[in-house]
Amino acid sequence: MPKTDLIIVGSGILGLATAFLAYRQGRTVRIIDRSARPVGSSIQNFGHACFTGQADEIQPLAMASRAGWQEAAAATGIWAAETGTFAPAMTEPELHILQEFAAHRGSDQVQMLDAGEVADAIGNPDLHAIGGAHLPLDMRVNPREAAPALATWLAREGVEFGWSTTVTEVAGGTVSTNRGDFHADQVVACPGLGLSALFPAIADAHEVRICTLVMSLIDRPQHLPSGFAMFTGTSMARYDGFAAMPGAAALREDLAQREPELVDAIANLMVTDIPGGLLIGDSHAYDLSPEPFIDEGIANLLLDRATTLLGIEEPVVLQRWLGQYTNSTNTNLILERPDDQTTVAAVTSGVGMTLSFGIAGRILNDLPLDSGAGTGASAESEPLAETPATFTTSTPTADEVVMSAR
Ligand SMILES: Cc1cc2nc3c(=O)[nH]c(=O)nc-3n(C[C@H](O)[C@H](O)[C@H](O)COP(=O)(O)OP(=O)(O)OC[C@H]3O[C@@H](n4cnc5c(N)ncnc54)[C@H](O)[C@@H]3O)c2cc1C
């Protein structure tokens, strides 16, 4: 096989975003994945790009990622909706944290809504919210289509794909696989859940484990508006941007009193509308080797709370699944260079769709590659030194609703 500038291990959104930006810089790229198509975390999620909810210090990275999604959508035709997120406030503590967040970030990022406006936005006249907010910069993509469509586009443009090929070792520009060795000037490994098998020392250093999340897809009733994403109080307690507000402690107390079952399930109750229906989730459980079973009690709890907010009396469940993503107890992002031709990147919390293009830009900025001969069009990216590789260090437990990002 001819040597390429770059080999990327993993065809999830992080690997594909890196491949997209590298290709646009004029690099020759090969992508190797053990699956026959993308089926990892990147297709199991809400498709919610929650730029606004990220911590203040992550905003430059989040906005670079937003520009990357826009660039990829324009170039490849993948669906990326810029309709923002709606957050109804059902209680005073929820309203209070939204008001604090709006005052802190300004109206470009957070627009307060009255009770009628938020009820209209999510299509439930009987919502009984006391107010709410719109986060206009957030985006939605279709998680079932985004990564596969990006891979198809890259393949059509001439990027080499080695599907059904398991990487067994990466070192010094050589990628060893069950189908032989491949060579490149630089290798970027984005193996997601495969991190522990491929780089056990890095995974162990970050206490990497697997987070499992109960998810459902339901039919969207005709009366609901199409094209919205909805956060709830549990989301406000969870995302670092909101959780840094002074009202977060009161919100956590309120949730513990009002929704102890959601708190026990470490829920981030939210809904996104995608072309196939409404995605509803999610709970969080952490283990080195999780059991594959979906807890019907948790699935029904999430479904009940979400459909109550949306005024859906008889939800039609189309699918349920137990999503998985890589989690660490001490960081939200692993970005390491075990040798001078190898980069290892893994998002270790539930923000990989949101930050993928921003992280990809940072990875490429840090590589000792020639300046590139491509179109010159590529997402604005943050130099590695200017944004922290480690976002937060909070350790999620069932007692603690506020956790790292999502
Ligand atoms: C239920 C759920 C909800 C979520 N919601 C959101 C959300 O709303 N917003 C958000 O921003 N994020 C969300 N996330 C997180 C997001 O999905 C992940 O952070 C992101 O998809 C990680 O992308 P990735 O490319 O690192 O991993 P993956 O998509 O898992 O890709 C990794 C790839 O590496 C390949 N691989 C692994 N090991 C090897 C090997 N040895 N050889 C060859 N190939 C290998 C795998 O086959 C896989 O294709 C959610 C996740 C879940 C599960």
CSV table of C-alpha atoms and ligand atoms in Angstrom, one decimal:
chain,number,residue,atom,x,y,z
A,1,MET,CA,0.0,0.0,0.0
A,2,PRO,CA,1.4,3.5,-0.9
A,3,LYS,CA,2.4,5.6,2.1
A,4,THR,CA,0.0,8.4,2.9
A,5,ASP,CA,0.6,11.7,4.8
A,6,LEU,CA,-1.9,10.6,7.4
A,7,ILE,CA,-3.5,7.4,8.6
A,8,ILE,CA,-6.5,7.8,10.8
A,9,VAL,CA,-7.6,4.9,13.0
A,10,GLY,CA,-11.4,5.0,13.6
A,11,SER,CA,-14.2,6.2,11.3
A,12,GLY,CA,-16.3,7.8,14.1
A,13,ILE,CA,-17.0,11.5,14.0
A,14,LEU,CA,-13.6,12.4,15.5
A,15,GLY,CA,-11.6,10.4,12.9
A,16,LEU,CA,-13.8,11.6,10.1
A,17,ALA,CA,-13.7,15.3,11.1
A,18,THR,CA,-9.9,14.9,11.3
A,19,ALA,CA,-9.8,13.3,7.8
A,20,PHE,CA,-12.1,15.9,6.4
A,21,LEU,CA,-10.0,18.8,7.6
A,22,ALA,CA,-6.8,17.1,6.6
A,23,TYR,CA,-8.2,16.3,3.1
A,24,ARG,CA,-9.2,19.9,2.7
A,25,GLN,CA,-5.6,20.9,3.5
A,26,GLY,CA,-4.4,18.7,0.6
A,27,ARG,CA,-3.1,15.8,2.7
A,28,THR,CA,-3.3,12.2,1.5
A,29,VAL,CA,-5.3,10.3,4.0
A,30,ARG,CA,-6.2,6.7,4.7
A,31,ILE,CA,-8.8,5.7,7.3
A,32,ILE,CA,-8.8,2.3,8.9
A,33,ASP,CA,-11.7,0.9,10.9
A,34,ARG,CA,-12.5,-2.6,12.3
A,35,SER,CA,-16.2,-2.2,11.4
A,36,ALA,CA,-17.6,-2.4,8.0
A,37,ARG,CA,-19.2,1.1,8.4
A,38,PRO,CA,-19.6,3.6,11.2
A,39,VAL,CA,-21.6,2.0,14.0
A,40,GLY,CA,-19.9,3.4,17.2
A,41,SER,CA,-20.8,6.1,19.6
A,42,SER,CA,-21.1,8.5,16.6
A,43,ILE,CA,-24.4,7.0,15.4
A,44,GLN,CA,-25.9,6.2,18.8
A,45,ASN,CA,-26.3,9.8,20.1
A,46,PHE,CA,-28.7,12.7,20.0
A,47,GLY,CA,-26.9,14.5,17.2
A,48,HIS,CA,-27.0,17.5,19.4
A,49,ALA,CA,-24.1,20.0,19.0
A,50,CYS,CA,-24.4,21.8,22.3
A,51,PHE,CA,-21.8,24.6,21.8
A,52,THR,CA,-23.5,27.0,24.2
A,53,GLY,CA,-23.6,24.6,27.2
A,54,GLN,CA,-19.9,24.0,27.2
A,55,ALA,CA,-17.8,25.8,29.8
A,56,ASP,CA,-16.6,29.3,29.2
A,57,GLU,CA,-12.9,28.2,28.6
A,58,ILE,CA,-14.1,25.7,26.0
A,59,GLN,CA,-16.0,28.3,24.0
A,60,PRO,CA,-13.2,29.0,21.4
A,61,LEU,CA,-12.9,25.3,20.7
A,62,ALA,CA,-16.7,24.9,20.6
A,63,MET,CA,-17.0,27.8,18.1
A,64,ALA,CA,-14.2,26.4,15.9
A,65,SER,CA,-16.1,23.1,16.0
A,66,ARG,CA,-19.3,24.9,14.9
A,67,ALA,CA,-17.5,26.4,12.0
A,68,GLY,CA,-16.2,22.9,11.1
A,69,TRP,CA,-19.7,21.4,11.1
A,70,GLN,CA,-20.9,24.3,8.9
A,71,GLU,CA,-18.0,23.8,6.5
A,72,ALA,CA,-18.5,20.1,6.3
A,73,ALA,CA,-22.3,20.5,5.8
A,74,ALA,CA,-21.7,23.0,3.0
A,75,ALA,CA,-19.1,20.8,1.3
A,76,THR,CA,-20.7,17.4,1.6
A,77,GLY,CA,-24.4,18.2,1.9
A,78,ILE,CA,-24.9,16.5,5.3
A,79,TRP,CA,-27.9,17.7,7.2
A,80,ALA,CA,-27.0,20.2,9.9
A,81,ALA,CA,-29.8,22.3,11.3
A,82,GLU,CA,-29.0,25.6,13.0
A,83,THR,CA,-32.2,25.9,15.0
A,84,GLY,CA,-30.7,26.0,18.5
A,85,THR,CA,-32.0,24.5,21.7
A,86,PHE,CA,-35.1,25.3,23.7
A,87,ALA,CA,-35.0,25.0,27.5
A,88,PRO,CA,-38.3,25.3,29.3
A,89,ALA,CA,-38.1,26.4,32.9
A,90,MET,CA,-40.6,24.4,35.0
A,91,THR,CA,-39.5,25.7,38.4
A,92,GLU,CA,-38.0,28.9,39.9
A,93,PRO,CA,-34.5,27.4,40.2
A,94,GLU,CA,-34.6,26.4,36.5
A,95,LEU,CA,-35.7,29.9,35.5
A,96,HIS,CA,-33.1,31.5,37.8
A,97,ILE,CA,-30.2,29.5,36.3
A,98,LEU,CA,-31.4,30.4,32.8
A,99,GLN,CA,-31.5,34.1,33.8
A,100,GLU,CA,-28.0,33.9,35.3
A,101,PHE,CA,-26.7,32.2,32.2
A,102,ALA,CA,-28.4,34.7,29.9
A,103,ALA,CA,-26.9,37.6,31.8
A,104,HIS,CA,-23.5,35.9,31.8
A,105,ARG,CA,-23.3,35.0,28.1
A,106,GLY,CA,-25.5,37.7,26.5
A,107,SER,CA,-28.4,37.6,24.1
A,108,ASP,CA,-26.3,36.3,21.1
A,109,GLN,CA,-26.0,33.0,23.0
A,110,VAL,CA,-29.0,32.9,25.3
A,111,GLN,CA,-32.4,34.5,24.6
A,112,MET,CA,-35.0,34.4,27.4
A,113,LEU,CA,-38.5,33.3,26.5
A,114,ASP,CA,-41.8,33.8,28.2
A,115,ALA,CA,-44.0,30.8,29.1
A,116,GLY,CA,-46.1,31.1,25.9
A,117,GLU,CA,-43.1,31.4,23.6
A,118,VAL,CA,-41.4,28.3,25.1
A,119,ALA,CA,-44.7,26.3,25.0
A,120,ASP,CA,-45.1,27.3,21.3
A,121,ALA,CA,-41.5,26.3,20.5
A,122,ILE,CA,-42.0,22.8,21.7
A,123,GLY,CA,-45.6,22.5,20.6
A,124,ASN,CA,-47.3,21.9,24.0
A,125,PRO,CA,-49.9,24.6,24.9
A,126,ASP,CA,-50.4,22.8,28.3
A,127,LEU,CA,-46.7,22.9,29.2
A,128,HIS,CA,-47.2,25.0,32.3
A,129,ALA,CA,-43.6,26.3,32.1
A,130,ILE,CA,-42.9,29.6,33.9
A,131,GLY,CA,-40.5,30.7,31.2
A,132,GLY,CA,-37.6,29.4,29.3
A,133,ALA,CA,-34.7,30.1,27.0
A,134,HIS,CA,-33.5,29.6,23.5
A,135,LEU,CA,-29.8,28.9,22.7
A,136,PRO,CA,-29.7,29.9,19.1
A,137,LEU,CA,-26.1,28.8,18.3
A,138,ASP,CA,-26.6,25.1,19.0
A,139,MET,CA,-27.0,22.8,16.0
A,140,ARG,CA,-28.5,19.4,15.3
A,141,VAL,CA,-27.2,16.7,12.9
A,142,ASN,CA,-28.7,13.3,12.1
A,143,PRO,CA,-26.4,10.9,14.0
A,144,ARG,CA,-27.5,8.0,11.9
A,145,GLU,CA,-26.4,9.8,8.7
A,146,ALA,CA,-23.7,12.3,9.6
A,147,ALA,CA,-20.7,10.0,10.0
A,148,PRO,CA,-21.7,7.5,7.2
A,149,ALA,CA,-22.4,10.4,4.8
A,150,LEU,CA,-19.0,12.0,5.6
A,151,ALA,CA,-17.3,8.7,5.0
A,152,THR,CA,-19.1,8.3,1.7
A,153,TRP,CA,-18.1,11.8,0.6
A,154,LEU,CA,-14.5,11.3,1.6
A,155,ALA,CA,-14.3,8.0,-0.2
A,156,ARG,CA,-15.8,9.6,-3.3
A,157,GLU,CA,-13.1,12.3,-3.1
A,158,GLY,CA,-10.4,9.6,-3.1
A,159,VAL,CA,-9.6,9.1,0.6
A,160,GLU,CA,-8.7,5.5,1.1
A,161,PHE,CA,-10.8,3.4,3.5
A,162,GLY,CA,-9.8,0.1,5.0
A,163,TRP,CA,-13.0,-1.2,6.4
A,164,SER,CA,-13.3,-4.5,8.5
A,165,THR,CA,-9.6,-4.0,9.4
A,166,THR,CA,-8.6,-4.3,13.0
A,167,VAL,CA,-5.6,-2.2,14.1
A,168,THR,CA,-3.4,-4.1,16.6
A,169,GLU,CA,-0.5,-1.7,17.1
A,170,VAL,CA,0.4,1.9,16.2
A,171,ALA,CA,4.0,3.1,16.5
A,172,GLY,CA,6.5,5.3,14.6
A,173,GLY,CA,4.3,5.8,11.5
A,174,THR,CA,3.4,2.1,11.1
A,175,VAL,CA,-0.1,0.8,11.7
A,176,SER,CA,-0.2,-3.0,12.1
A,177,THR,CA,-3.5,-4.6,11.4
A,178,ASN,CA,-5.0,-8.1,10.9
A,179,ARG,CA,-4.7,-7.3,7.1
A,180,GLY,CA,-1.0,-6.2,7.1
A,181,ASP,CA,0.9,-3.1,7.8
A,182,PHE,CA,0.3,0.4,6.6
A,183,HIS,CA,2.6,3.4,6.7
A,184,ALA,CA,2.2,7.2,7.0
A,185,ASP,CA,4.1,10.3,8.1
A,186,GLN,CA,1.7,10.7,10.9
A,187,VAL,CA,-1.0,8.5,12.5
A,188,VAL,CA,-4.0,9.9,14.4
A,189,ALA,CA,-5.8,7.2,16.4
A,190,CYS,CA,-9.4,8.0,17.3
A,191,PRO,CA,-10.5,4.5,18.5
A,192,GLY,CA,-13.3,5.6,20.9
A,193,LEU,CA,-14.2,2.5,22.9
A,194,GLY,CA,-11.2,0.7,21.4
A,195,LEU,CA,-8.8,2.9,23.3
A,196,SER,CA,-8.3,0.4,26.2
A,197,ALA,CA,-7.4,-2.4,23.8
A,198,LEU,CA,-5.1,-0.3,21.5
A,199,PHE,CA,-3.4,2.0,24.1
A,200,PRO,CA,-3.9,0.3,27.5
A,201,ALA,CA,-1.3,2.4,29.3
A,202,ILE,CA,-3.0,5.7,28.2
A,203,ALA,CA,-6.5,4.3,29.1
A,204,ASP,CA,-5.3,3.1,32.5
A,205,ALA,CA,-3.6,6.5,33.2
A,206,HIS,CA,-7.0,8.2,32.7
A,207,GLU,CA,-9.1,5.4,34.4
A,208,VAL,CA,-11.0,4.9,31.2
A,209,ARG,CA,-14.3,3.0,31.5
A,210,ILE,CA,-17.5,2.8,29.5
A,211,CYS,CA,-20.6,4.9,30.0
A,212,THR,CA,-23.9,3.3,28.9
A,213,LEU,CA,-26.9,5.4,28.1
A,214,VAL,CA,-30.6,4.3,27.7
A,215,MET,CA,-32.0,5.9,24.5
A,216,SER,CA,-35.3,5.7,22.5
A,217,LEU,CA,-36.6,6.9,19.2
A,218,ILE,CA,-40.3,7.7,19.0
A,219,ASP,CA,-42.5,8.7,16.2
A,220,ARG,CA,-43.0,12.5,16.1
A,221,PRO,CA,-46.7,13.2,16.4
A,222,GLN,CA,-48.0,15.5,13.6
A,223,HIS,CA,-49.0,18.3,16.0
A,224,LEU,CA,-45.5,18.9,17.2
A,225,PRO,CA,-43.3,21.4,15.4
A,226,SER,CA,-40.5,19.8,13.5
A,227,GLY,CA,-36.9,20.9,14.1
A,228,PHE,CA,-36.3,21.4,17.8
A,229,ALA,CA,-34.0,20.3,20.5
A,230,MET,CA,-35.1,20.5,24.1
A,231,PHE,CA,-33.1,20.6,27.3
A,232,THR,CA,-34.6,20.1,30.8
A,233,GLY,CA,-33.4,21.0,34.3
A,234,THR,CA,-31.2,17.9,34.4
A,235,SER,CA,-29.4,19.2,31.4
A,236,MET,CA,-28.9,22.6,33.0
A,237,ALA,CA,-27.5,20.8,36.1
A,238,ARG,CA,-25.1,18.7,33.9
A,239,TYR,CA,-23.6,21.0,31.3
A,240,ASP,CA,-20.5,22.8,32.5
A,241,GLY,CA,-21.6,26.2,31.2
A,242,PHE,CA,-24.9,26.3,33.2
A,243,ALA,CA,-23.5,24.4,36.1
A,244,ALA,CA,-20.9,27.1,36.7
A,245,MET,CA,-23.7,29.6,37.5
A,246,PRO,CA,-24.3,30.5,41.2
A,247,GLY,CA,-27.9,29.0,41.0
A,248,ALA,CA,-26.6,25.5,40.2
A,249,ALA,CA,-26.7,24.3,43.9
A,250,ALA,CA,-30.3,25.4,44.3
A,251,LEU,CA,-31.2,23.7,41.0
A,252,ARG,CA,-29.6,20.4,42.2
A,253,GLU,CA,-31.5,20.5,45.4
A,254,ASP,CA,-34.7,21.2,43.5
A,255,LEU,CA,-34.1,18.2,41.3
A,256,ALA,CA,-33.2,15.9,44.2
A,257,GLN,CA,-36.5,16.8,45.8
A,258,ARG,CA,-38.7,16.8,42.7
A,259,GLU,CA,-37.1,14.1,40.5
A,260,PRO,CA,-35.2,11.7,42.6
A,261,GLU,CA,-35.6,8.9,40.1
A,262,LEU,CA,-34.0,11.0,37.3
A,263,VAL,CA,-31.2,11.9,39.7
A,264,ASP,CA,-30.6,8.3,40.6
A,265,ALA,CA,-30.5,7.4,36.9
A,266,ILE,CA,-27.9,10.2,36.4
A,267,ALA,CA,-30.3,11.5,33.8
A,268,ASN,CA,-29.8,14.2,31.3
A,269,LEU,CA,-33.4,14.3,30.1
A,270,MET,CA,-33.4,15.8,26.6
A,271,VAL,CA,-35.1,15.4,23.2
A,272,THR,CA,-33.9,16.1,19.7
A,273,ASP,CA,-35.9,16.0,16.5
A,274,ILE,CA,-34.2,14.2,13.6
A,275,PRO,CA,-35.7,13.2,10.3
A,276,GLY,CA,-36.6,9.7,11.6
A,277,GLY,CA,-38.5,10.9,14.8
A,278,LEU,CA,-37.7,12.2,18.3
A,279,LEU,CA,-34.6,11.0,20.1
A,280,ILE,CA,-35.3,10.7,23.8
A,281,GLY,CA,-32.7,10.0,26.5
A,282,ASP,CA,-30.7,9.6,28.5
A,283,SER,CA,-29.3,7.9,31.7
A,284,HIS,CA,-25.7,7.3,32.6
A,285,ALA,CA,-24.0,4.2,34.1
A,286,TYR,CA,-20.3,3.6,34.3
A,287,ASP,CA,-18.5,0.2,34.2
A,288,LEU,CA,-15.3,-1.4,32.7
A,289,SER,CA,-17.5,-4.1,31.2
A,290,PRO,CA,-21.1,-3.1,31.2
A,291,GLU,CA,-23.9,-5.5,30.8
A,292,PRO,CA,-25.8,-5.2,27.5
A,293,PHE,CA,-29.3,-5.0,29.0
A,294,ILE,CA,-31.7,-2.1,28.8
A,295,ASP,CA,-33.4,-1.3,32.1
A,296,GLU,CA,-37.0,-1.0,31.2
A,297,GLY,CA,-37.7,1.1,34.3
A,298,ILE,CA,-35.2,3.7,33.3
A,299,ALA,CA,-36.3,3.6,29.6
A,300,ASN,CA,-40.0,4.2,30.7
A,301,LEU,CA,-39.0,6.9,33.2
A,302,LEU,CA,-37.2,8.9,30.5
A,303,LEU,CA,-40.0,8.4,28.0
A,304,ASP,CA,-42.7,9.4,30.5
A,305,ARG,CA,-40.9,12.6,31.6
A,306,ALA,CA,-40.1,13.7,28.1
A,307,THR,CA,-43.5,12.9,26.6
A,308,THR,CA,-45.2,14.7,29.5
A,309,LEU,CA,-43.3,17.8,28.7
A,310,LEU,CA,-44.1,17.5,25.0
A,311,GLY,CA,-47.8,16.7,25.6
A,312,ILE,CA,-47.6,13.4,23.8
A,313,GLU,CA,-50.2,11.1,25.3
A,314,GLU,CA,-49.5,7.8,23.5
A,315,PRO,CA,-45.9,7.7,22.4
A,316,VAL,CA,-45.1,5.2,19.6
A,317,VAL,CA,-41.6,3.8,20.4
A,318,LEU,CA,-39.8,2.9,17.2
A,319,GLN,CA,-36.4,1.8,18.7
A,320,ARG,CA,-34.6,1.5,22.0
A,321,TRP,CA,-30.9,1.0,22.5
A,322,LEU,CA,-28.1,1.2,25.0
A,323,GLY,CA,-25.6,3.7,23.7
A,324,GLN,CA,-22.0,3.6,24.8
A,325,TYR,CA,-19.2,6.1,24.9
A,326,THR,CA,-15.7,6.3,26.4
A,327,ASN,CA,-15.5,7.9,29.8
A,328,SER,CA,-12.7,8.9,32.1
A,329,THR,CA,-12.8,9.8,35.8
A,330,ASN,CA,-10.2,12.5,35.4
A,331,THR,CA,-10.6,14.2,32.0
A,332,ASN,CA,-13.1,14.9,29.2
A,333,LEU,CA,-10.5,14.7,26.5
A,334,ILE,CA,-7.5,12.5,26.0
A,335,LEU,CA,-5.0,14.0,23.5
A,336,GLU,CA,-1.6,12.5,23.7
A,337,ARG,CA,1.5,11.9,21.5
A,338,PRO,CA,3.1,8.6,22.6
A,339,ASP,CA,5.8,9.0,19.9
A,340,ASP,CA,6.5,11.8,17.4
A,341,GLN,CA,4.5,10.1,14.6
A,342,THR,CA,1.5,9.1,16.7
A,343,THR,CA,-1.4,11.1,18.1
A,344,VAL,CA,-4.1,9.5,20.3
A,345,ALA,CA,-7.4,11.3,20.7
A,346,ALA,CA,-10.5,10.3,22.6
A,347,VAL,CA,-13.4,12.3,23.9
A,348,THR,CA,-14.1,10.9,27.3
A,349,SER,CA,-17.5,12.5,28.0
A,350,GLY,CA,-20.7,12.9,26.0
A,351,VAL,CA,-19.5,15.9,23.9
A,352,GLY,CA,-17.8,14.3,21.0
A,353,MET,CA,-20.4,15.3,18.4
A,354,THR,CA,-20.3,18.9,19.6
A,355,LEU,CA,-16.5,19.3,19.8
A,356,SER,CA,-15.3,16.9,17.0
A,357,PHE,CA,-14.3,19.4,14.4
A,358,GLY,CA,-12.7,21.8,16.9
A,359,ILE,CA,-10.6,18.9,18.4
A,360,ALA,CA,-9.8,17.8,14.8
A,361,GLY,CA,-8.5,21.2,14.0
A,362,ARG,CA,-6.3,21.2,17.1
A,363,ILE,CA,-4.9,17.8,16.3
A,364,LEU,CA,-3.9,18.9,12.8
A,365,ASN,CA,-2.4,22.2,14.0
A,366,ASP,CA,-0.1,20.3,16.3
A,367,LEU,CA,1.2,17.8,13.6
A,368,PRO,CA,4.6,18.4,12.1
A,369,LEU,CA,3.3,18.1,8.5
A,370,ASP,CA,4.2,20.3,5.5
A,371,SER,CA,1.9,23.3,5.1
A,372,GLY,CA,-0.4,21.4,2.8
A,373,ALA,CA,-1.4,21.9,-0.8
A,374,GLY,CA,-5.2,21.9,-0.6
A,375,THR,CA,-8.0,24.3,-1.1
A,376,GLY,CA,-7.0,26.4,1.9
A,377,ALA,CA,-10.6,26.2,3.1
A,378,SER,CA,-10.7,24.7,6.5
A,379,ALA,CA,-12.3,25.4,9.8
A,380,GLU,CA,-10.7,27.9,12.0
A,381,SER,CA,-8.8,25.8,14.6
A,382,GLU,CA,-7.4,26.5,17.9
A,383,PRO,CA,-3.6,26.0,18.5
A,384,LEU,CA,-3.1,23.2,21.0
A,385,ALA,CA,-1.4,25.5,23.5
A,386,GLU,CA,-4.4,27.8,23.6
A,387,THR,CA,-7.1,25.5,24.9
A,388,PRO,CA,-6.6,23.0,27.7
A,389,ALA,CA,-6.5,19.3,26.6
A,390,THR,CA,-8.1,18.4,29.9
A,391,PHE,CA,-11.5,20.1,30.2
A,392,THR,CA,-12.8,19.2,33.6
A,393,THR,CA,-12.0,16.7,36.2
A,394,SER,CA,-15.3,16.1,37.9
A,395,THR,CA,-16.2,12.5,38.8
A,396,PRO,CA,-19.8,11.6,38.2
A,397,THR,CA,-21.6,9.6,40.9
A,398,ALA,CA,-25.3,9.0,41.4
A,399,ASP,CA,-25.3,11.5,44.2
A,400,GLU,CA,-23.9,14.2,42.1
A,401,VAL,CA,-26.1,15.5,39.3
A,402,VAL,CA,-23.5,18.0,38.1
A,403,MET,CA,-20.9,16.1,36.1
A,404,SER,CA,-18.5,16.6,33.4
A,405,ALA,CA,-20.2,18.1,30.4
A,406,ARG,CA,-22.7,15.5,29.2
B,1,LIG,C1,-26.4,7.8,23.8
B,1,LIG,C2,-25.4,8.8,23.5
B,1,LIG,C3,-25.7,10.2,23.4
B,1,LIG,C4,-24.8,11.1,23.1
B,1,LIG,N1,-25.2,12.4,22.9
B,1,LIG,C5,-24.3,13.3,22.5
B,1,LIG,C6,-24.7,14.6,22.1
B,1,LIG,O1,-25.9,14.9,22.2
B,1,LIG,N2,-23.8,15.6,21.8
B,1,LIG,C7,-22.5,15.2,21.7
B,1,LIG,O2,-21.7,16.1,21.4
B,1,LIG,N3,-22.1,14.0,22.0
B,1,LIG,C8,-22.9,13.0,22.3
B,1,LIG,N4,-22.5,11.8,22.6
B,1,LIG,C9,-21.1,11.5,22.6
B,1,LIG,C10,-20.6,11.2,21.1
B,1,LIG,O3,-21.4,10.4,20.5
B,1,LIG,C11,-19.1,10.7,21.2
B,1,LIG,O4,-18.3,11.5,22.0
B,1,LIG,C12,-18.5,10.6,19.8
B,1,LIG,O5,-19.4,10.0,18.9
B,1,LIG,C13,-17.2,9.9,19.9
B,1,LIG,O6,-16.7,9.8,18.6
B,1,LIG,P1,-15.5,8.9,18.2
B,1,LIG,O7,-15.2,9.1,16.8
B,1,LIG,O8,-14.4,9.2,19.2
B,1,LIG,O9,-15.9,7.4,18.6
B,1,LIG,P2,-16.7,6.3,17.7
B,1,LIG,O10,-17.9,6.9,17.0
B,1,LIG,O11,-17.1,5.2,18.7
B,1,LIG,O12,-15.7,5.8,16.7
B,1,LIG,C14,-14.5,5.0,17.0
B,1,LIG,C15,-14.2,4.1,15.8
B,1,LIG,O13,-13.0,3.5,16.1
B,1,LIG,C16,-13.0,2.2,15.6
B,1,LIG,N5,-12.0,1.4,16.3
B,1,LIG,C17,-11.8,1.2,17.6
B,1,LIG,N6,-10.8,0.4,17.8
B,1,LIG,C18,-10.3,0.0,16.6
B,1,LIG,C19,-9.2,-0.8,16.2
B,1,LIG,N7,-8.4,-1.4,17.1
B,1,LIG,N8,-9.0,-0.9,14.9
B,1,LIG,C20,-9.8,-0.3,14.0
B,1,LIG,N9,-10.8,0.5,14.3
B,1,LIG,C21,-11.0,0.7,15.6
B,1,LIG,C22,-14.5,1.7,15.9
B,1,LIG,O14,-14.9,0.7,15.1
B,1,LIG,C23,-15.2,3.0,15.7
B,1,LIG,O15,-15.8,3.1,14.4
B,1,LIG,C24,-23.4,10.8,22.9
B,1,LIG,C25,-23.1,9.4,23.0
B,1,LIG,C26,-24.0,8.5,23.2
B,1,LIG,C27,-23.6,7.0,23.2
